[in-house]
């Protein structure tokens, strides 16, 4: 049985640091899979639970929040292939609410922050949360200029050409003459359910791959490098938010939406103004009741504070605004037969049970597989092969099994989890305190070796175009590629072999073979971050790879450091932000294996033979704000903002807000009727500032 998590209040700082680092890595990896590869790794509720836990830990240990790279970004970095566009104002995400209580708490927080009484009027707007991809549209002098996806929140992919395939009625090319000289308009690109079904029917007829749901279809269509393909797909757009603007456009969000409508955008017709939490919840129920009849997918209702002035005051906390929240619908469920439980072996040797189901329609998607996570989960859910089970999916994620349906005939026996690897037969062991059982076969296990290669060439690692799953499988089976280095020697080997030429195999041909060799050559020079990530070391996701690269700078330096005495190497690793002993151990374990070191060196040699190398990593830049890193105390009554507001703004600029004055304090900001803290500051010689002086300092 998995243990319930320790309440954040009972965590020691050490435990918090470790758990926080692990969660941050995991979430970064999921974010990448979700946003970068349009292929979610876990169900929404698992993701949301991890995020909630991370937030709870950060609330208790704010120093961890400051270190968390996730807080500085949303989604995955823009993919290569598209040009990159920096958003003039970051594109953020929304915090989630799952219950009426969460919504009440949201309203209470907004009021506390603004210093509003419980019964003071406070207007909201409620709008459907469209399940598509967010887009940022830039208009200059009234004319459409360019469009970018969200990317990592700071910069996205330039999808202007693709957006231009939308009709005028979805994407106005010109706004009215009343538009400001520059304005960023944000919204959601989506595919209607009807267009999705029609597209899949065409794909099927042509023998092309089917999309799992409208969101994936929209993502796949929007992120086409060839806009001609996008033109053949029907995408739609709802506008709902504002980015940068050179002049104010409206006083309220509601009025802003009116302007958008007047400029020719589609604004969702179900959007409503609300005056209380009760009204918000009534809209939630009403929209939820009509969800199935809508022509497009939605996954919740977004509530936004209506006044734009209040929105400005509320501002943002890490990755989401304080003035909005997404109230999510519960997951969609269906019942079906659990026909079998199969074990898959992943790249790190993890044995994952997968449920094979009698296909069933769950909220519009046919589901025939679901994850069972690990052996404890099977036991916890108490499901047996032969049971009728409840499956659920939320959004476009991997479906999961909720449990067996009571009162139906049960399967005969509990599932016995294998103790050996179903692929290579090696022992599968489960270390004390862990939930995952792993194959001990290492790279001699075909499943692991193949999965590692797949990971190595994947989009966020070496990103070798033309080496998808199918081709890796093929090259493996033909024994042409069994290790990463062999990829870089493929061309040479192909030239040297008169009998087994790649271009002579079915499905390859001269052109695609040449193209593959081109893209392999193009990747012979690789940044250290991607290189490290590509090695597929356990627990080293993108975020950790980035931290390692930035800490060690060069591959040589890293490799040497990992060879020094174990104690020393461990100390250095754990000194890096968010790397705890568990991750450090996995990194050292990797280097402890001769065959791993040999494979790494061989890989570098093969890259060099093609004229490539592993590039140095960029160093981390210091913060530029005038108050970054300063310790600040607020005392007395402030007139232009509430205390939480002052604290939030200071923290957003990198300052540390503390409760009491000491010699280490840099500034004491003194409001009206300040008491002993102002006196204490004078005594210790700490700089005191009036509220106005503080505002001048932070600009
Ligand atoms: S407002 C600053 N309104 O949900 C936040 N977002 O989970 C601006 N979304 O990235 C977003 N419908 O892609 C907003 N009516 C709506 C939305 C909506 C869908 C998406 C959007 C956003 C994500 C956040």
XYZ file of C-alpha atoms and ligand atoms in Angstrom:
723
model
C 0.000 0.000 0.000
C 1.297 3.463 -0.725
C 1.675 5.627 2.340
C -0.450 8.798 2.618
C 1.725 11.869 2.119
C 3.165 13.544 5.205
C 1.273 16.812 5.854
C 3.501 19.688 4.651
C 3.568 21.129 8.171
C 5.269 17.996 9.476
C 7.969 17.853 6.812
C 11.493 18.677 7.893
C 13.260 21.211 5.648
C 15.435 18.370 4.374
C 12.485 16.144 3.484
C 10.730 19.108 1.918
C 13.741 19.878 -0.251
C 13.964 16.339 -1.527
C 10.272 15.911 -2.195
C 10.043 19.357 -3.731
C 12.892 18.633 -6.144
C 11.387 15.336 -7.170
C 7.957 16.847 -7.719
C 9.386 19.747 -9.702
C 11.302 17.358 -11.976
C 8.311 15.140 -12.466
C 6.028 18.050 -13.278
C 8.581 19.562 -15.649
C 8.699 16.245 -17.491
C 4.904 16.012 -17.629
C 4.694 19.623 -18.816
C 7.072 18.826 -21.618
C 5.142 15.769 -22.659
C 1.864 17.684 -22.513
C 2.830 20.944 -24.155
C 5.922 20.001 -26.114
C 4.976 16.676 -27.587
C 1.175 16.992 -27.296
C 1.294 13.607 -25.571
C 0.351 13.725 -21.907
C 2.088 11.214 -19.627
C -0.342 11.176 -16.725
C -4.033 11.831 -16.115
C -4.999 15.409 -15.268
C -5.934 14.542 -11.703
C -2.544 12.959 -11.027
C -0.902 16.057 -12.488
C -3.137 18.377 -10.504
C -2.538 16.465 -7.265
C 1.237 16.740 -7.773
C 0.941 20.460 -8.417
C -1.246 21.002 -5.348
C 1.280 19.118 -3.236
C 4.125 21.198 -4.682
C 2.216 24.392 -3.893
C 1.473 23.208 -0.349
C 5.172 22.511 0.208
C 6.125 25.869 -1.277
C 3.595 27.668 0.921
C 5.327 26.168 3.949
C 8.887 26.597 2.587
C 8.835 29.755 0.449
C 12.582 29.527 -0.213
C 11.849 26.422 -2.289
C 9.319 28.355 -4.381
C 11.963 30.930 -5.249
C 14.273 28.159 -6.460
C 11.670 26.301 -8.462
C 12.353 26.747 -12.180
C 8.741 25.761 -12.907
C 7.624 29.007 -11.345
C 9.425 30.914 -14.008
C 7.813 29.130 -16.920
C 4.658 27.528 -18.135
C 4.565 24.636 -20.571
C 7.532 23.560 -22.625
C 10.142 25.637 -24.409
C 9.257 26.291 -28.044
C 10.118 23.452 -30.383
C 12.762 23.904 -33.031
C 11.603 24.256 -36.599
C 9.335 27.201 -35.978
C 10.702 30.687 -35.464
C 10.456 31.937 -31.895
C 8.438 34.952 -30.818
C 8.857 36.528 -27.395
C 5.507 37.486 -25.857
C 5.432 41.154 -24.893
C 3.761 40.096 -21.638
C 4.230 36.502 -20.421
C 1.453 34.013 -21.163
C 0.548 32.336 -17.940
C -1.535 29.474 -16.776
C -4.486 29.266 -14.410
C -4.757 27.897 -10.926
C -7.390 25.165 -10.549
C -10.455 24.768 -8.337
C -12.069 21.358 -7.946
C -14.928 22.071 -5.532
C -17.323 24.858 -4.513
C -15.167 25.298 -1.398
C -12.130 26.014 -3.575
C -14.142 28.699 -5.363
C -15.273 30.269 -2.083
C -11.668 30.267 -0.934
C -10.599 31.933 -4.196
C -13.138 34.732 -3.648
C -12.036 35.137 -0.030
C -8.383 35.374 -1.067
C -9.143 38.016 -3.684
C -11.035 40.029 -1.062
C -8.284 39.701 1.529
C -5.672 40.775 -0.968
C -7.666 43.835 -1.998
C -8.805 44.654 1.530
C -12.480 44.236 0.564
C -15.130 43.286 3.133
C -17.016 40.000 2.645
C -20.139 41.838 1.545
C -18.480 44.537 -0.595
C -19.567 44.306 -4.251
C -17.096 42.403 -6.422
C -17.979 41.508 -10.000
C -16.812 38.397 -11.877
C -17.081 36.990 -15.378
C -17.584 33.228 -15.851
C -16.551 31.642 -19.144
C -16.183 28.117 -20.507
C -12.640 26.790 -20.382
C -12.024 25.789 -23.991
C -9.933 22.640 -24.439
C -7.547 23.757 -27.145
C -4.236 25.623 -27.367
C -3.689 29.172 -26.288
C -2.539 31.647 -28.881
C -1.171 35.179 -28.771
C -2.125 37.463 -31.677
C -0.284 40.707 -32.288
C -2.016 43.597 -34.080
C -0.211 46.778 -35.042
C -2.037 49.846 -36.351
C -5.129 47.697 -36.525
C -3.566 45.040 -38.771
C -2.842 41.411 -37.862
C 0.935 40.983 -37.692
C 1.768 37.640 -36.177
C 0.659 34.746 -33.977
C 2.550 32.683 -31.430
C 1.747 29.624 -29.344
C 2.245 29.837 -25.603
C 5.538 27.898 -25.645
C 7.192 28.209 -22.254
C 5.124 31.276 -21.371
C 7.888 33.740 -22.197
C 8.226 32.875 -25.879
C 6.311 30.639 -28.240
C 6.423 29.265 -31.752
C 5.717 31.537 -34.677
C 2.580 30.035 -36.203
C 1.549 33.121 -38.188
C 1.380 31.269 -41.512
C -0.840 28.609 -39.956
C -3.168 31.114 -38.323
C -3.575 32.847 -41.657
C -5.314 29.716 -42.922
C -8.258 30.547 -40.622
C -11.115 32.453 -42.278
C -11.656 36.157 -41.577
C -14.654 35.237 -39.389
C -12.324 33.412 -36.984
C -9.206 35.555 -37.331
C -9.956 39.184 -38.227
C -7.163 40.561 -40.429
C -8.022 44.158 -39.411
C -9.490 45.558 -36.228
C -11.651 48.713 -36.185
C -10.065 52.157 -36.367
C -10.656 52.455 -32.606
C -8.006 49.789 -31.865
C -4.851 50.939 -30.056
C -1.640 51.202 -32.107
C -0.392 47.954 -30.606
C -2.412 45.200 -28.961
C -1.896 41.535 -28.125
C -5.114 39.532 -28.166
C -5.213 36.082 -26.644
C -7.526 33.190 -27.076
C -7.841 29.500 -27.719
C -7.418 27.698 -31.025
C -9.591 24.601 -31.028
C -11.184 22.076 -33.350
C -14.942 21.526 -33.215
C -16.142 17.994 -32.475
C -17.646 17.751 -35.968
C -14.430 18.871 -37.688
C -12.470 16.443 -35.531
C -14.651 13.487 -36.531
C -14.477 14.483 -40.202
C -10.691 14.832 -40.023
C -10.279 11.424 -38.399
C -12.522 9.853 -41.051
C -10.246 11.341 -43.750
C -7.132 10.223 -41.904
C -8.488 6.713 -41.606
C -9.430 6.528 -45.278
C -5.911 7.654 -46.196
C -4.328 5.183 -43.771
C -2.883 8.033 -41.702
C -2.684 8.194 -37.938
C -5.844 9.013 -36.000
C -5.994 11.766 -33.413
C -7.089 10.839 -29.904
C -9.316 13.868 -29.433
C -10.057 17.363 -30.755
C -7.338 19.002 -28.677
C -4.612 16.750 -30.072
C -5.978 17.258 -33.560
C -5.909 21.036 -33.101
C -2.361 20.891 -31.728
C -1.171 18.636 -34.523
C -2.763 20.900 -37.120
C -1.552 24.184 -35.695
C 2.006 22.995 -35.246
C 2.462 21.889 -38.819
C 5.633 23.251 -40.339
C 3.822 23.152 -43.657
C 0.903 25.617 -43.485
C -0.668 23.925 -46.507
C -1.512 21.000 -44.232
C -3.044 23.333 -41.657
C -5.134 24.864 -44.443
C -6.738 21.464 -45.032
C -7.842 21.247 -41.392
C -10.592 23.361 -39.921
C -9.491 25.253 -36.862
C -11.544 27.732 -34.874
C -10.687 30.470 -32.416
C -12.321 31.975 -29.344
C -10.775 35.222 -28.083
C -10.878 35.758 -24.316
C -7.891 37.655 -22.893
C -5.580 40.587 -23.273
C -1.813 40.779 -23.482
C 0.062 44.006 -23.988
C -1.774 47.119 -25.265
C -0.378 50.575 -26.025
C -3.556 52.242 -24.708
C -6.358 51.090 -22.430
C -9.221 49.413 -24.308
C -11.843 48.952 -21.608
C -12.452 49.313 -17.898
C -13.745 45.801 -17.372
C -13.102 42.352 -18.822
C -16.742 42.224 -19.892
C -16.389 45.473 -21.869
C -13.137 44.157 -23.324
C -14.962 41.076 -24.616
C -17.527 43.420 -26.183
C -14.714 45.224 -28.005
C -13.338 41.902 -29.232
C -16.764 41.016 -30.604
C -17.006 44.403 -32.310
C -13.605 43.821 -33.908
C -14.886 40.610 -35.426
C -13.597 37.914 -33.053
C -15.642 34.951 -31.939
C -16.322 35.437 -28.247
C -17.950 32.500 -26.517
C -21.719 33.048 -26.249
C -22.007 31.313 -22.860
C -19.879 33.914 -21.057
C -21.758 35.592 -18.213
C -21.305 38.345 -15.687
C -21.751 37.257 -12.052
C -22.058 39.177 -8.814
C -21.329 36.424 -6.289
C -19.840 32.974 -5.743
C -23.383 31.575 -5.734
C -23.916 32.938 -9.227
C -20.555 31.581 -10.409
C -21.444 28.111 -9.166
C -24.861 28.296 -10.838
C -23.150 29.053 -14.160
C -20.750 26.152 -13.546
C -23.668 23.742 -13.105
C -25.550 25.092 -16.095
C -22.572 24.937 -18.441
C -21.666 21.492 -17.063
C -25.177 20.228 -17.845
C -24.863 21.342 -21.461
C -21.303 20.199 -21.936
C -22.113 17.142 -24.056
C -24.339 19.171 -26.408
C -21.727 21.834 -27.130
C -20.018 21.635 -30.500
C -16.562 21.801 -28.910
C -14.745 20.347 -25.888
C -14.505 22.277 -22.652
C -12.912 21.094 -19.430
C -14.198 23.587 -16.891
C -15.320 27.145 -16.272
C -12.917 30.052 -15.789
C -13.835 32.777 -13.305
C -12.206 36.186 -13.721
C -12.423 39.346 -11.642
C -14.246 41.736 -13.957
C -12.565 45.055 -13.144
C -9.300 45.456 -15.049
C -8.016 47.878 -12.422
C -8.539 45.230 -9.735
C -6.890 42.645 -12.013
C -3.864 44.925 -12.269
C -3.696 45.301 -8.502
C -4.107 41.584 -7.892
C -1.302 40.746 -10.303
C 0.293 37.308 -10.522
C 1.716 34.688 -8.273
C 4.429 32.606 -9.941
C 2.714 31.058 -12.952
C -0.897 32.206 -12.643
C -2.926 35.358 -12.046
C -4.516 35.997 -8.653
C -7.605 37.355 -10.397
C -8.692 34.177 -12.158
C -9.206 30.504 -11.474
C -10.232 27.494 -13.569
C -13.008 25.424 -11.993
C -12.497 21.980 -13.524
C -15.235 19.488 -14.355
C -14.908 16.081 -12.760
C -13.354 13.411 -14.989
C -15.544 11.523 -17.460
C -16.183 7.882 -16.650
C -17.518 4.678 -18.216
C -17.587 0.986 -17.281
C -16.073 -1.879 -19.237
C -14.439 -5.296 -18.900
C -10.821 -5.636 -17.749
C -9.656 -8.302 -20.210
C -6.005 -8.575 -19.266
C -3.159 -6.905 -17.443
C 0.048 -6.669 -19.454
C 3.438 -5.569 -18.214
C 5.410 -2.997 -20.176
C 9.090 -2.353 -19.593
C 10.261 1.246 -19.803
C 13.632 2.783 -20.520
C 14.678 2.757 -16.882
C 13.527 -0.838 -16.543
C 10.319 0.089 -14.721
C 7.658 -2.596 -15.021
C 4.359 -0.845 -15.649
C 1.059 -2.727 -15.636
C -1.284 -1.749 -18.452
C -4.958 -2.710 -18.451
C -6.344 -4.104 -21.704
C -10.028 -3.247 -21.871
C -12.992 -4.080 -24.024
C -13.099 -0.836 -26.040
C -15.518 1.674 -24.540
C -16.518 5.244 -25.343
C -15.498 7.594 -22.546
C -16.722 11.126 -23.194
C -16.294 10.810 -26.944
C -13.001 8.906 -27.048
C -12.711 5.167 -27.533
C -10.547 3.730 -24.791
C -9.004 0.248 -24.950
C -5.950 0.644 -22.684
C -5.507 2.260 -19.312
C -2.573 2.608 -16.991
C -2.527 0.818 -13.646
C 0.660 2.626 -12.554
C 2.287 -0.047 -10.353
C 1.630 -3.169 -8.310
C 0.496 -1.256 -5.216
C -2.098 0.542 -7.296
C -3.524 -2.763 -8.496
C -3.724 -3.945 -4.912
C -5.152 -0.643 -3.677
C -7.838 -0.661 -6.336
C -8.391 -4.357 -5.766
C -9.011 -5.053 -9.446
C -8.759 -8.479 -11.036
C -8.684 -9.633 -14.616
C -12.323 -10.367 -15.473
C -13.732 -7.514 -13.389
C -16.063 -4.884 -14.736
C -14.196 -1.679 -14.026
C -14.747 2.062 -14.093
C -12.399 3.880 -16.466
C -12.002 7.608 -16.461
C -10.272 10.212 -18.496
C -9.883 13.900 -17.889
C -8.913 16.015 -20.850
C -6.697 14.184 -23.275
C -4.602 12.197 -20.876
C -3.923 8.487 -20.533
C -7.114 6.926 -19.170
C -7.018 5.294 -15.779
C -8.916 2.656 -13.854
C -10.892 3.920 -10.879
C -11.878 0.530 -9.476
C -14.120 -2.498 -9.891
C -17.885 -2.002 -10.154
C -19.600 -3.414 -7.089
C -22.302 -6.016 -7.626
C -20.892 -7.356 -10.926
C -19.302 -10.801 -11.322
C -15.688 -10.657 -10.143
C -12.509 -12.012 -11.680
C -11.285 -15.236 -10.125
C -7.912 -14.336 -8.638
C -5.795 -11.424 -7.545
C -3.226 -10.363 -10.083
C 0.224 -11.733 -9.351
C 2.856 -9.219 -10.303
C 5.797 -10.870 -12.101
C 9.142 -11.068 -10.297
C 11.036 -11.373 -13.554
C 11.198 -9.129 -16.597
C 8.684 -10.313 -19.216
C 11.052 -9.175 -21.988
C 14.504 -10.470 -20.990
C 13.756 -12.759 -18.056
C 16.158 -11.010 -15.661
C 15.150 -10.544 -12.038
C 12.805 -7.643 -11.433
C 13.422 -6.087 -8.041
C 11.625 -3.580 -5.934
C 13.878 -1.693 -3.523
C 12.650 -1.041 -0.005
C 10.372 2.001 0.163
C 9.811 2.248 -3.601
C 6.668 1.456 -5.525
C 8.277 0.563 -8.833
C 9.659 -2.852 -9.629
C 12.541 -2.770 -12.086
C 14.215 -5.178 -14.462
C 17.874 -5.696 -13.552
C 18.849 -6.561 -17.128
C 20.166 -3.072 -17.898
C 21.030 -2.552 -21.527
C 21.074 -6.266 -22.177
C 17.288 -6.071 -21.852
C 15.980 -5.289 -25.330
C 13.004 -3.370 -23.954
C 15.195 -1.000 -21.994
C 17.772 -0.542 -24.699
C 15.104 0.188 -27.296
C 13.253 2.564 -24.998
C 16.487 4.382 -24.248
C 17.179 4.814 -27.923
C 13.675 6.135 -28.419
C 14.234 8.573 -25.618
C 17.625 9.530 -27.010
C 16.193 10.584 -30.377
C 13.007 12.121 -28.950
C 11.964 15.686 -29.479
C 13.294 17.175 -26.274
C 16.527 15.179 -26.383
C 18.506 14.797 -29.645
C 15.372 15.403 -31.704
C 16.480 13.421 -34.744
C 13.909 13.867 -37.446
C 13.022 10.706 -39.317
C 13.925 8.441 -36.397
C 10.536 7.755 -34.903
C 9.497 4.710 -32.946
C 8.971 2.588 -36.032
C 12.409 3.290 -37.465
C 14.168 2.684 -34.180
C 12.375 -0.643 -33.995
C 13.489 -1.445 -37.530
C 17.128 -0.439 -37.028
C 17.195 -2.389 -33.792
C 15.769 -5.521 -35.354
C 18.237 -5.331 -38.230
C 20.973 -4.875 -35.615
C 22.058 -1.657 -37.301
C 21.586 0.495 -34.209
C 21.912 -0.891 -30.721
C 23.447 2.134 -28.986
C 23.316 5.914 -29.432
C 26.802 6.084 -30.971
C 25.687 3.750 -33.764
C 23.207 6.380 -34.918
C 26.073 8.705 -35.745
C 27.920 5.881 -37.509
C 24.899 4.762 -39.467
C 25.821 6.603 -42.650
C 29.405 5.342 -42.628
C 28.259 1.800 -41.926
C 25.696 2.045 -44.688
C 28.340 3.145 -47.201
C 30.653 0.347 -46.134
C 28.014 -2.347 -46.483
C 27.342 -3.346 -50.064
C 24.634 -5.853 -49.171
C 22.482 -4.317 -46.485
C 21.790 -0.799 -47.755
C 19.101 1.119 -45.926
C 17.681 2.594 -49.122
C 16.912 -0.870 -50.429
C 14.564 -1.747 -47.613
C 10.874 -1.278 -48.097
C 9.626 2.057 -46.832
C 13.057 3.709 -46.911
C 14.198 4.678 -50.388
C 17.004 6.963 -51.426
C 15.385 10.245 -50.507
C 14.277 9.406 -46.988
C 17.602 7.715 -46.290
C 19.470 10.839 -47.422
C 17.146 12.984 -45.321
C 17.748 10.840 -42.278
C 21.512 11.079 -42.680
C 21.160 14.858 -43.053
C 19.213 15.186 -39.831
C 21.670 12.938 -37.993
C 24.585 15.083 -39.186
C 22.666 18.191 -38.095
C 22.536 16.802 -34.551
C 26.192 15.877 -34.232
C 26.663 19.155 -32.418
C 24.433 19.227 -29.393
C 23.906 21.466 -26.367
C 24.995 19.960 -23.050
C 21.471 20.148 -21.552
C 19.876 18.058 -24.269
C 22.874 15.753 -24.321
C 22.491 15.006 -20.605
C 18.735 14.639 -20.886
C 19.208 12.273 -23.837
C 21.336 9.886 -21.769
C 18.119 8.842 -20.059
C 19.553 8.656 -16.553
C 16.860 7.758 -14.070
C 15.124 10.786 -12.533
C 17.111 13.160 -14.726
C 14.316 14.966 -16.518
C 14.749 18.110 -18.528
C 14.773 20.414 -15.504
C 17.489 18.396 -13.768
C 19.513 18.051 -16.966
C 19.410 21.808 -17.326
C 20.589 22.341 -13.756
C 23.415 19.853 -14.183
C 24.495 21.466 -17.444
C 24.455 24.934 -15.963
C 26.342 23.831 -12.914
C 29.123 21.876 -14.604
C 29.301 23.951 -17.791
C 31.060 21.374 -19.983
C 30.748 17.655 -20.529
C 34.410 17.089 -19.624
C 33.992 18.909 -16.349
C 30.867 16.972 -15.439
C 32.362 13.618 -16.375
C 35.508 14.325 -14.327
C 33.512 15.496 -11.321
C 31.441 12.315 -11.374
C 34.638 10.244 -11.263
C 36.130 11.976 -8.225
C 35.623 10.283 -4.840
C 31.987 9.340 -4.325
C 31.570 11.527 -1.238
C 32.881 14.584 -2.979
C 30.795 14.025 -6.098
C 27.683 13.487 -3.992
C 28.301 16.669 -2.016
C 28.705 18.694 -5.160
C 25.588 17.226 -6.772
C 23.396 17.848 -3.755
C 24.673 21.407 -3.528
C 22.854 22.086 -6.812
C 19.396 23.585 -6.501
C 16.653 20.995 -6.290
C 18.962 17.993 -6.606
C 18.454 15.762 -3.590
C 20.320 12.629 -2.528
C 17.981 10.340 -4.455
C 18.590 12.020 -7.810
C 22.290 12.422 -7.011
C 22.516 8.697 -6.354
C 20.938 7.863 -9.696
C 23.440 10.098 -11.477
C 26.375 8.514 -9.650
C 24.999 5.028 -10.258
C 24.990 5.801 -13.954
C 28.653 6.774 -13.875
C 29.573 3.821 -11.682
C 28.774 1.450 -14.551
C 31.705 0.882 -16.902
C 29.432 0.220 -19.843
C 27.638 3.549 -19.359
C 30.896 5.493 -19.323
C 32.089 3.589 -22.351
C 28.820 4.251 -24.202
C 29.035 7.941 -23.356
C 32.621 8.266 -24.565
C 31.847 6.305 -27.676
C 28.901 8.576 -28.399
C 31.069 11.681 -28.152
C 33.652 10.081 -30.443
C 31.007 9.252 -33.026
C 29.663 12.807 -32.900
C 33.170 14.193 -33.312
C 33.794 11.947 -36.283
C 30.974 13.826 -38.003
C 32.621 17.148 -37.142
C 30.342 17.719 -34.143
C 30.801 18.245 -30.423
C 28.927 18.762 -27.164
C 28.451 22.472 -26.635
C 29.075 24.312 -23.413
C 26.021 25.283 -21.349
C 24.943 28.858 -20.745
C 25.520 30.230 -17.279
C 22.634 31.359 -15.090
C 22.075 35.115 -15.191
C 21.680 37.260 -12.082
C 18.446 39.133 -11.471
C 18.273 42.755 -12.595
C 15.751 44.338 -10.210
C 16.984 46.983 -7.766
C 15.577 45.107 -4.776
C 16.447 41.553 -5.854
C 17.943 39.646 -2.962
C 17.236 42.431 -0.446
C 15.540 41.782 2.887
C 12.590 44.131 3.370
C 10.286 44.824 6.337
C 6.924 46.572 5.917
C 5.532 48.349 8.947
C 2.596 50.666 9.626
C -0.423 51.246 7.379
C 0.249 51.573 3.656
C -2.051 53.801 1.626
C -1.723 52.636 -1.997
C -1.858 48.892 -1.370
C -2.679 46.261 1.214
C 0.098 44.451 3.052
C -0.275 41.200 1.073
C -0.183 43.235 -2.137
C 3.005 45.030 -1.064
C 4.592 41.729 -0.083
C 3.635 40.059 -3.334
C 5.021 42.880 -5.459
C 8.283 42.965 -3.526
C 8.671 39.192 -3.819
C 7.898 39.282 -7.506
C 10.916 41.585 -7.859
C 13.115 39.139 -5.998
C 13.092 40.774 -2.566
C 12.686 38.739 0.590
C 9.948 40.107 2.858
C 10.644 39.448 6.536
C 8.654 40.091 9.691
C 11.137 41.644 12.037
C 13.995 44.122 11.781
C 17.568 42.954 12.301
C 21.027 44.009 11.203
C 20.534 41.856 8.120
C 17.492 43.872 7.004
C 18.189 46.065 3.962
C 15.092 48.284 3.960
C 12.259 49.093 6.351
C 9.278 50.601 4.539
C 7.449 52.808 7.016
C 3.723 53.494 6.570
C 1.419 55.619 8.735
C 1.321 54.999 12.503
C 4.392 52.774 12.413
C 5.437 51.517 15.846
C 8.494 49.861 17.279
C 9.901 48.469 14.023
C 10.653 51.959 12.680
C 12.423 52.785 15.939
C 14.336 49.500 15.813
C 15.491 50.305 12.274
C 16.767 53.724 13.372
C 18.642 52.122 16.244
C 20.314 49.490 14.025
C 21.061 51.987 11.275
C 18.896 50.152 8.718
C 17.705 52.288 5.776
C 14.081 53.382 6.190
C 11.894 54.379 3.253
C 8.510 56.061 3.031
C 5.864 54.283 0.996
C 6.511 56.717 -1.882
C 10.275 56.214 -1.724
C 9.731 52.478 -1.885
C 7.480 52.838 -4.931
C 10.122 55.027 -6.592
C 12.801 52.455 -5.840
C 10.878 49.567 -7.378
C 9.747 51.728 -10.295
S -7.654 33.060 -19.350
C -3.650 34.657 -17.474
N -9.856 32.051 -20.322
O -6.633 27.493 -20.081
C -4.542 33.538 -17.845
N -7.890 30.716 -20.407
O -5.151 26.528 -17.731
C -5.146 33.718 -19.175
N -8.201 28.543 -21.490
O -3.506 28.784 -20.938
C -6.008 32.589 -19.544
N -10.329 28.800 -21.967
O -5.071 28.028 -22.831
C -8.547 31.841 -20.079
N -11.867 31.309 -21.194
C -10.584 31.103 -20.952
C -9.930 29.911 -21.323
C -8.576 29.743 -21.023
C -9.286 28.002 -22.062
C -6.896 27.884 -21.395
C -5.728 28.726 -21.818
C -4.848 28.796 -20.605
C -5.259 27.579 -19.867
C -4.948 27.704 -18.402
